[in-house]
Amino acid sequence: MDERGRRSVLLDTLKWTVRTAWGLSLCSALAVGSAYLFSNRPSSVILPFLFVVVIVAIAARYGVMVGILGSVISAGIFARLLYAPLHSFRVNDATARAALAWMILGGIAIPYLVLPGLRSRTKK
């Protein structure tokens, strides 16, 4: 591989890394905002199901890797900031635990099903 090819691969990798980091930070910020917005509400159990739409939309723009990592990070954020006991990854409510598990599963599977041509390192 010549110098131009190596530079192109390095530039593509850098672009992919920046896009992934930007998508993850956007997903995390929206999860934190949603957790604070829906805290102390009885309908907070449905928030992970609604947040799957946000994860899929962000994955459609920034790649499947953002959908996978974003769903795991968002579940951690919701567990720490939204469900009792607060500031712990342990969730006492079985319904909330199931909702978080479905959010992780949906955030991983739905981008692959809805966007079959999308892969992590696609050029736009």
Tab-separated table of C-alpha atoms in Angstrom:
chain	number	residue	atom	x	y	z
A	1	MET	CA	0.000	0.000	0.000
A	2	ASP	CA	1.424	3.349	-0.967
A	3	GLU	CA	1.506	6.515	1.125
A	4	ARG	CA	-1.698	7.906	-0.402
A	5	GLY	CA	-3.592	4.695	0.412
A	6	ARG	CA	-2.369	4.657	4.006
A	7	ARG	CA	-3.330	8.292	4.431
A	8	SER	CA	-6.793	7.584	3.023
A	9	VAL	CA	-7.334	4.663	5.410
A	10	LEU	CA	-6.132	6.752	8.351
A	11	LEU	CA	-8.424	9.633	7.378
A	12	ASP	CA	-11.417	7.297	6.980
A	13	THR	CA	-10.718	5.744	10.381
A	14	LEU	CA	-10.450	9.179	11.971
A	15	LYS	CA	-13.735	10.285	10.402
A	16	TRP	CA	-15.468	7.115	11.600
A	17	THR	CA	-14.115	7.591	15.125
A	18	VAL	CA	-15.248	11.220	15.288
A	19	ARG	CA	-18.710	10.364	13.928
A	20	THR	CA	-19.079	7.519	16.428
A	21	ALA	CA	-17.943	9.680	19.346
A	22	TRP	CA	-20.299	12.475	18.298
A	23	GLY	CA	-23.236	10.054	17.976
A	24	LEU	CA	-22.502	8.504	21.371
A	25	SER	CA	-22.243	11.887	23.069
A	26	LEU	CA	-25.538	12.952	21.474
A	27	CYS	CA	-27.234	9.738	22.585
A	28	SER	CA	-25.829	10.092	26.107
A	29	ALA	CA	-26.878	13.728	26.397
A	30	LEU	CA	-30.411	12.911	25.274
A	31	ALA	CA	-30.569	10.017	27.746
A	32	VAL	CA	-29.457	12.244	30.635
A	33	GLY	CA	-31.952	14.932	29.632
A	34	SER	CA	-34.766	12.411	29.316
A	35	ALA	CA	-33.903	10.829	32.662
A	36	TYR	CA	-34.095	14.178	34.439
A	37	LEU	CA	-37.229	15.179	32.537
A	38	PHE	CA	-39.112	11.963	33.360
A	39	SER	CA	-37.843	11.472	36.918
A	40	ASN	CA	-40.507	11.247	39.636
A	41	ARG	CA	-43.219	10.353	37.124
A	42	PRO	CA	-45.169	7.111	37.145
A	43	SER	CA	-44.807	6.836	33.366
A	44	SER	CA	-41.019	6.600	33.579
A	45	VAL	CA	-41.209	2.843	32.936
A	46	ILE	CA	-42.189	3.439	29.292
A	47	LEU	CA	-39.280	5.825	28.670
A	48	PRO	CA	-36.850	3.089	27.529
A	49	PHE	CA	-39.388	1.885	24.957
A	50	LEU	CA	-39.752	5.414	23.608
A	51	PHE	CA	-36.004	5.973	23.665
A	52	VAL	CA	-35.485	3.104	21.217
A	53	VAL	CA	-36.842	5.452	18.528
A	54	VAL	CA	-34.126	7.981	19.433
A	55	ILE	CA	-31.451	5.281	19.342
A	56	VAL	CA	-32.577	4.055	15.918
A	57	ALA	CA	-32.674	7.611	14.546
A	58	ILE	CA	-29.174	8.326	15.812
A	59	ALA	CA	-27.946	4.954	14.495
A	60	ALA	CA	-29.394	5.781	11.084
A	61	ARG	CA	-27.285	8.920	10.985
A	62	TYR	CA	-24.081	7.852	12.738
A	63	GLY	CA	-23.852	4.092	12.229
A	64	VAL	CA	-24.838	0.794	13.760
A	65	MET	CA	-22.008	0.911	16.306
A	66	VAL	CA	-23.598	4.021	17.818
A	67	GLY	CA	-26.907	2.155	18.078
A	68	ILE	CA	-25.282	-0.743	19.914
A	69	LEU	CA	-23.129	1.291	22.276
A	70	GLY	CA	-25.761	4.006	22.652
A	71	SER	CA	-28.379	1.547	23.849
A	72	VAL	CA	-26.016	0.079	26.451
A	73	ILE	CA	-24.851	3.499	27.671
A	74	SER	CA	-28.423	4.828	27.764
A	75	ALA	CA	-29.560	1.826	29.797
A	76	GLY	CA	-26.785	2.536	32.285
A	77	ILE	CA	-27.776	6.186	32.465
A	78	PHE	CA	-31.434	5.310	33.031
A	79	ALA	CA	-30.513	2.754	35.696
A	80	ARG	CA	-28.391	5.273	37.597
A	81	LEU	CA	-30.533	8.388	37.216
A	82	LEU	CA	-34.119	7.235	36.759
A	83	TYR	CA	-34.890	4.067	38.688
A	84	ALA	CA	-34.594	3.289	42.409
A	85	PRO	CA	-32.148	2.981	44.028
A	86	LEU	CA	-30.779	6.164	42.490
A	87	HIS	CA	-27.066	6.463	41.683
A	88	SER	CA	-26.705	2.697	41.447
A	89	PHE	CA	-26.784	0.339	38.486
A	90	ARG	CA	-29.055	-1.990	40.474
A	91	VAL	CA	-32.742	-1.568	39.627
A	92	ASN	CA	-35.238	-2.866	42.191
A	93	ASP	CA	-38.363	-2.788	40.021
A	94	ALA	CA	-38.687	-5.885	37.815
A	95	THR	CA	-40.751	-3.986	35.236
A	96	ALA	CA	-38.085	-1.301	34.911
A	97	ARG	CA	-35.372	-3.965	34.560
A	98	ALA	CA	-37.363	-5.626	31.793
A	99	ALA	CA	-37.883	-2.278	30.048
A	100	LEU	CA	-34.135	-1.608	30.132
A	101	ALA	CA	-33.431	-5.087	28.756
A	102	TRP	CA	-35.898	-4.542	25.922
A	103	MET	CA	-34.313	-1.170	25.185
A	104	ILE	CA	-30.882	-2.774	24.878
A	105	LEU	CA	-32.255	-5.551	22.689
A	106	GLY	CA	-34.176	-3.112	20.505
A	107	GLY	CA	-31.235	-0.724	20.207
A	108	ILE	CA	-29.042	-3.556	18.980
A	109	ALA	CA	-31.492	-5.384	16.711
A	110	ILE	CA	-33.702	-2.702	15.165
A	111	PRO	CA	-30.960	-0.751	13.337
A	112	TYR	CA	-29.921	-3.979	11.614
A	113	LEU	CA	-33.519	-4.832	10.704
A	114	VAL	CA	-34.738	-1.379	9.670
A	115	LEU	CA	-31.533	-0.272	7.944
A	116	PRO	CA	-30.140	-3.463	6.353
A	117	GLY	CA	-27.614	-1.671	4.132
A	118	LEU	CA	-26.213	0.385	6.997
A	119	ARG	CA	-22.893	-0.622	8.458
A	120	SER	CA	-20.580	1.174	10.834
A	121	ARG	CA	-18.026	2.414	8.336
A	122	THR	CA	-20.234	3.616	5.480
A	123	LYS	CA	-19.325	6.826	3.721
A	124	LYS	CA	-21.907	9.564	3.342
